[in-house]
Amino acid sequence: MPAEQPDEFIDNWTYLKTELSWLDRVLMVAVARQRKDTKEVDRIAQNRADRATSHWWKGLISTEGKAVYDEYRKPTTQTAIASKQTYQQQLETKIQASQQKGIVLGLPALCDRLKLTVFEKNLVLMSLAPEINRRYARIYRFLQGEEISVKTDLPTVDLVLRLLCRSDKEWRIARNRLMFDSPLVHHNLLKILPRHEDTLLNYPLKLNDSLVDYLLAEQPPTEALDDLLCLAPSASSSRSFLTYTDPLVDWDDLILPTPLLQALQSLNQAVQFEGDSLGVVCLFVGAAGSGKTTAAEAIAATLNTPLATVDLATVNPEHYDPVFQEIAVRSPSVLLVQSAQHWLRRSTVASDIQIHQFFKQRRQVAGITLLTVSLLPSVKIQWQHQMDQVLTFPHPDKSDRLKLWQQALGSLIEIDSLDLTVDWEVLASARLTGAEIRAIARTAISLAATQQTQIEMDHLVQAFQQQGKTLRLKPVGRLSPAKRSTRKTAKLGRSQKTL
């Protein structure tokens, strides 16, 4: 008589062998289907175009199956569903029997702690298999075929979705779970490795090395799982990447085109810090010094909340994970992400999954998220579509430059006296940003204070030179009698005032 099967798994390895046997059957069916498909295509296809369109023309001339279904996601019969449910029920019964006898099974314990779906459990199993035997890697390569640009031992997002989803509805649900809600990604247990200039479906999936060690242990220790769930970046780093300021900027301090100023002010009205209102995500586009940071400060000051700022140009890519985590934990009401192209461009270390989760989390915060870039083309189209608004900060025109100069210099000295020593038209003609104007003004004021004199054009010329700029003065000509009289009267007035 055959030996009676035990009611429980004797250890974690016995359990893994059972799960891998199930995976073997799934892979063998997929390999058989792909071989059959390849044979049919090779028999008829005469060129590369025929091969590329085989998914379409096969359905028109084949006598088997229906044309509208993908070969890996054909409708499953009720008999097959019942059989699968029976297998899962039997497996779950043995898992529970093992747990009751104190036998720790790594993957079931992980599923229980993180409330993983069946899809996520099988995804972990598929990602773990090449760590056990490279024959799985060879099978994955065969099934992925020419669809993946770079050969890898790891399963891709496309492969796990094709093999583990039986219908288009399951495919969509599984993809959304993986992209937005999976605790595997949130706890840094699963990496979706980005490939520059490639689609998400071709991204390989890799388990955290510590998770692999835990899952392959004969008796996985419970404390090891506790340590694994503390792998979130915030737990491993005490460094703070966000800086907080209490801005005192008023809307009157912004010298911007009227339509842009109105759009900025409307952002405040779109956010209510009560109820279930969603957060707003806005992209600021403009050169350095065009007023993006000042606008963010004005928004935060109007909302009476601190401004949280992170400049990605100063963050090492290896610290992106803790930055995302800190933003999620602190959830600032007004967040300014400077140099955002480091996350939003095509060639970035940050994965699409992380950025999707970032946008989702920020929209759940009743506040405003502002991202700044110098050029709009540096942002991928898919991220441009994620923005509620894209506001462009232009270079100031001549009239705005005049206001900026008067604002920067006139805040310390009466404009009437400056009119006698400063040529405003010459200053306004210099094509500078607001930040450059303020920097030159501060330098000129410092030079004048050192010499204990009033600001004159010579101070401004020197300040331009120190900032690496050139100020082109008007040619010196003969003064008209009216101007000579004005200068003489002003000089006499200052002399009398001194006496």
PDB file of C-alpha atoms in Angstrom, residues 54-191:
ATOM      1  CA  SER A  54       0.966  36.802 -35.920  1.00  0.00           C
ATOM      2  CA  HIS A  55      -1.251  37.533 -32.904  1.00  0.00           C
ATOM      3  CA  TRP A  56      -3.735  39.036 -35.379  1.00  0.00           C
ATOM      4  CA  TRP A  57      -3.596  36.853 -38.476  1.00  0.00           C
ATOM      5  CA  LYS A  58      -3.423  33.555 -36.526  1.00  0.00           C
ATOM      6  CA  GLY A  59      -6.912  34.174 -35.227  1.00  0.00           C
ATOM      7  CA  LEU A  60      -8.204  34.649 -38.752  1.00  0.00           C
ATOM      8  CA  ILE A  61      -6.841  31.448 -40.250  1.00  0.00           C
ATOM      9  CA  SER A  62      -6.499  29.102 -37.275  1.00  0.00           C
ATOM     10  CA  THR A  63      -9.197  26.525 -36.652  1.00  0.00           C
ATOM     11  CA  GLU A  64      -8.376  26.326 -32.953  1.00  0.00           C
ATOM     12  CA  GLY A  65      -9.400  28.748 -30.244  1.00  0.00           C
ATOM     13  CA  LYS A  66     -10.886  32.224 -30.615  1.00  0.00           C
ATOM     14  CA  ALA A  67      -9.166  35.138 -32.279  1.00  0.00           C
ATOM     15  CA  VAL A  68      -9.915  37.673 -29.584  1.00  0.00           C
ATOM     16  CA  TYR A  69      -7.986  36.063 -26.720  1.00  0.00           C
ATOM     17  CA  ASP A  70      -4.322  36.284 -25.881  1.00  0.00           C
ATOM     18  CA  GLU A  71      -2.692  32.886 -25.747  1.00  0.00           C
ATOM     19  CA  TYR A  72      -1.783  33.199 -22.057  1.00  0.00           C
ATOM     20  CA  ARG A  73      -5.102  34.609 -20.885  1.00  0.00           C
ATOM     21  CA  LYS A  74      -7.758  32.418 -22.508  1.00  0.00           C
ATOM     22  CA  PRO A  75     -10.988  32.029 -20.524  1.00  0.00           C
ATOM     23  CA  THR A  76     -10.588  29.319 -17.926  1.00  0.00           C
ATOM     24  CA  THR A  77     -13.170  26.581 -17.834  1.00  0.00           C
ATOM     25  CA  GLN A  78     -15.165  25.934 -14.692  1.00  0.00           C
ATOM     26  CA  THR A  79     -13.520  22.543 -14.364  1.00  0.00           C
ATOM     27  CA  ALA A  80     -10.062  24.111 -14.325  1.00  0.00           C
ATOM     28  CA  ILE A  81     -11.165  26.714 -11.810  1.00  0.00           C
ATOM     29  CA  ALA A  82     -12.635  24.084  -9.532  1.00  0.00           C
ATOM     30  CA  SER A  83      -9.458  22.026  -9.797  1.00  0.00           C
ATOM     31  CA  LYS A  84      -7.292  25.056  -8.939  1.00  0.00           C
ATOM     32  CA  GLN A  85      -9.472  25.928  -5.981  1.00  0.00           C
ATOM     33  CA  THR A  86      -9.208  22.371  -4.733  1.00  0.00           C
ATOM     34  CA  TYR A  87      -5.419  22.469  -4.945  1.00  0.00           C
ATOM     35  CA  GLN A  88      -5.274  25.798  -3.111  1.00  0.00           C
ATOM     36  CA  GLN A  89      -7.599  24.477  -0.417  1.00  0.00           C
ATOM     37  CA  GLN A  90      -5.478  21.372   0.085  1.00  0.00           C
ATOM     38  CA  LEU A  91      -2.328  23.502   0.249  1.00  0.00           C
ATOM     39  CA  GLU A  92      -3.873  25.868   2.781  1.00  0.00           C
ATOM     40  CA  THR A  93      -4.986  22.933   4.952  1.00  0.00           C
ATOM     41  CA  LYS A  94      -1.426  21.577   5.136  1.00  0.00           C
ATOM     42  CA  ILE A  95      -0.043  25.051   5.861  1.00  0.00           C
ATOM     43  CA  GLN A  96      -2.414  25.499   8.786  1.00  0.00           C
ATOM     44  CA  ALA A  97      -1.583  22.029  10.114  1.00  0.00           C
ATOM     45  CA  SER A  98       2.128  22.924   9.993  1.00  0.00           C
ATOM     46  CA  GLN A  99       1.581  26.201  11.804  1.00  0.00           C
ATOM     47  CA  GLN A 100      -0.416  24.479  14.547  1.00  0.00           C
ATOM     48  CA  LYS A 101       2.557  22.206  15.216  1.00  0.00           C
ATOM     49  CA  GLY A 102       4.940  25.174  15.409  1.00  0.00           C
ATOM     50  CA  ILE A 103       6.558  24.668  12.000  1.00  0.00           C
ATOM     51  CA  VAL A 104       7.384  28.065  10.493  1.00  0.00           C
ATOM     52  CA  LEU A 105       6.888  28.358   6.725  1.00  0.00           C
ATOM     53  CA  GLY A 106       8.566  31.442   5.289  1.00  0.00           C
ATOM     54  CA  LEU A 107       6.314  32.449   2.400  1.00  0.00           C
ATOM     55  CA  PRO A 108       2.981  31.779   4.204  1.00  0.00           C
ATOM     56  CA  ALA A 109       4.261  33.738   7.230  1.00  0.00           C
ATOM     57  CA  LEU A 110       5.151  36.660   4.947  1.00  0.00           C
ATOM     58  CA  CYS A 111       1.724  36.502   3.295  1.00  0.00           C
ATOM     59  CA  ASP A 112      -0.034  36.526   6.667  1.00  0.00           C
ATOM     60  CA  ARG A 113       1.928  39.503   7.997  1.00  0.00           C
ATOM     61  CA  LEU A 114       1.561  41.669   4.879  1.00  0.00           C
ATOM     62  CA  LYS A 115      -1.891  40.399   3.802  1.00  0.00           C
ATOM     63  CA  LEU A 116      -0.564  39.494   0.359  1.00  0.00           C
ATOM     64  CA  THR A 117      -2.889  38.456  -2.437  1.00  0.00           C
ATOM     65  CA  VAL A 118      -2.536  35.113  -4.224  1.00  0.00           C
ATOM     66  CA  PHE A 119      -1.010  37.002  -7.153  1.00  0.00           C
ATOM     67  CA  GLU A 120       1.633  38.582  -4.904  1.00  0.00           C
ATOM     68  CA  LYS A 121       2.427  35.236  -3.263  1.00  0.00           C
ATOM     69  CA  ASN A 122       2.973  33.598  -6.646  1.00  0.00           C
ATOM     70  CA  LEU A 123       4.963  36.624  -7.828  1.00  0.00           C
ATOM     71  CA  VAL A 124       7.332  36.117  -4.889  1.00  0.00           C
ATOM     72  CA  LEU A 125       7.572  32.425  -5.765  1.00  0.00           C
ATOM     73  CA  MET A 126       8.433  33.188  -9.404  1.00  0.00           C
ATOM     74  CA  SER A 127      11.066  35.726  -8.312  1.00  0.00           C
ATOM     75  CA  LEU A 128      12.518  33.271  -5.795  1.00  0.00           C
ATOM     76  CA  ALA A 129      12.790  30.306  -8.188  1.00  0.00           C
ATOM     77  CA  PRO A 130      15.926  31.526 -10.108  1.00  0.00           C
ATOM     78  CA  GLU A 131      17.654  31.910  -6.731  1.00  0.00           C
ATOM     79  CA  ILE A 132      17.161  28.152  -6.221  1.00  0.00           C
ATOM     80  CA  ASN A 133      17.900  26.767  -9.669  1.00  0.00           C
ATOM     81  CA  ARG A 134      18.997  28.532 -12.858  1.00  0.00           C
ATOM     82  CA  ARG A 135      16.850  26.278 -14.991  1.00  0.00           C
ATOM     83  CA  TYR A 136      14.025  28.655 -14.091  1.00  0.00           C
ATOM     84  CA  ALA A 137      16.099  31.518 -15.474  1.00  0.00           C
ATOM     85  CA  ARG A 138      16.516  29.645 -18.767  1.00  0.00           C
ATOM     86  CA  ILE A 139      12.769  29.016 -18.943  1.00  0.00           C
ATOM     87  CA  TYR A 140      12.048  32.689 -18.239  1.00  0.00           C
ATOM     88  CA  ARG A 141      14.417  33.718 -21.014  1.00  0.00           C
ATOM     89  CA  PHE A 142      12.701  31.373 -23.444  1.00  0.00           C
ATOM     90  CA  LEU A 143       9.238  32.620 -22.546  1.00  0.00           C
ATOM     91  CA  GLN A 144      10.323  36.249 -22.702  1.00  0.00           C
ATOM     92  CA  GLY A 145      11.989  35.639 -26.082  1.00  0.00           C
ATOM     93  CA  GLU A 146      12.683  38.696 -28.197  1.00  0.00           C
ATOM     94  CA  GLU A 147      10.237  40.820 -26.227  1.00  0.00           C
ATOM     95  CA  ILE A 148      12.868  41.836 -23.679  1.00  0.00           C
ATOM     96  CA  SER A 149      15.773  43.942 -24.912  1.00  0.00           C
ATOM     97  CA  VAL A 150      18.308  42.772 -22.309  1.00  0.00           C
ATOM     98  CA  LYS A 151      18.568  39.129 -21.256  1.00  0.00           C
ATOM     99  CA  THR A 152      18.098  38.558 -17.549  1.00  0.00           C
ATOM    100  CA  ASP A 153      17.665  35.669 -15.119  1.00  0.00           C
ATOM    101  CA  LEU A 154      14.798  37.516 -13.461  1.00  0.00           C
ATOM    102  CA  PRO A 155      11.124  37.405 -14.431  1.00  0.00           C
ATOM    103  CA  THR A 156       9.733  40.611 -15.918  1.00  0.00           C
ATOM    104  CA  VAL A 157       6.509  42.387 -15.032  1.00  0.00           C
ATOM    105  CA  ASP A 158       5.058  41.192 -18.335  1.00  0.00           C
ATOM    106  CA  LEU A 159       5.900  37.538 -17.671  1.00  0.00           C
ATOM    107  CA  VAL A 160       4.347  37.381 -14.201  1.00  0.00           C
ATOM    108  CA  LEU A 161       1.204  39.134 -15.431  1.00  0.00           C
ATOM    109  CA  ARG A 162       0.873  36.778 -18.389  1.00  0.00           C
ATOM    110  CA  LEU A 163       1.386  33.606 -16.383  1.00  0.00           C
ATOM    111  CA  LEU A 164      -0.490  34.476 -13.213  1.00  0.00           C
ATOM    112  CA  CYS A 165      -3.546  36.293 -14.618  1.00  0.00           C
ATOM    113  CA  ARG A 166      -6.322  34.371 -16.345  1.00  0.00           C
ATOM    114  CA  SER A 167      -8.255  37.323 -17.775  1.00  0.00           C
ATOM    115  CA  ASP A 168      -7.842  40.950 -18.734  1.00  0.00           C
ATOM    116  CA  LYS A 169      -9.676  41.989 -15.565  1.00  0.00           C
ATOM    117  CA  GLU A 170      -7.235  40.046 -13.372  1.00  0.00           C
ATOM    118  CA  TRP A 171      -4.358  41.544 -15.382  1.00  0.00           C
ATOM    119  CA  ARG A 172      -5.537  45.085 -14.673  1.00  0.00           C
ATOM    120  CA  ILE A 173      -6.164  44.417 -10.983  1.00  0.00           C
ATOM    121  CA  ALA A 174      -2.765  42.759 -10.533  1.00  0.00           C
ATOM    122  CA  ARG A 175      -0.913  45.535 -12.357  1.00  0.00           C
ATOM    123  CA  ASN A 176      -2.578  48.263 -10.303  1.00  0.00           C
ATOM    124  CA  ARG A 177      -1.810  46.374  -7.097  1.00  0.00           C
ATOM    125  CA  LEU A 178       1.832  46.061  -8.082  1.00  0.00           C
ATOM    126  CA  MET A 179       2.093  49.688  -9.158  1.00  0.00           C
ATOM    127  CA  PHE A 180       0.326  51.437  -6.304  1.00  0.00           C
ATOM    128  CA  ASP A 181      -0.558  49.300  -3.294  1.00  0.00           C
ATOM    129  CA  SER A 182       1.756  46.331  -2.946  1.00  0.00           C
ATOM    130  CA  PRO A 183       3.298  46.112   0.557  1.00  0.00           C
ATOM    131  CA  LEU A 184       6.191  44.210  -1.036  1.00  0.00           C
ATOM    132  CA  VAL A 185       7.291  47.401  -2.775  1.00  0.00           C
ATOM    133  CA  HIS A 186       6.380  49.616   0.166  1.00  0.00           C
ATOM    134  CA  HIS A 187       8.575  47.597   2.547  1.00  0.00           C
ATOM    135  CA  ASN A 188      11.424  47.488   0.043  1.00  0.00           C
ATOM    136  CA  LEU A 189      11.159  43.683  -0.249  1.00  0.00           C
ATOM    137  CA  LEU A 190      10.638  43.719  -4.010  1.00  0.00           C
ATOM    138  CA  LYS A 191      12.479  45.907  -6.483  1.00  0.00           C
TER     139      LYS A 191
END
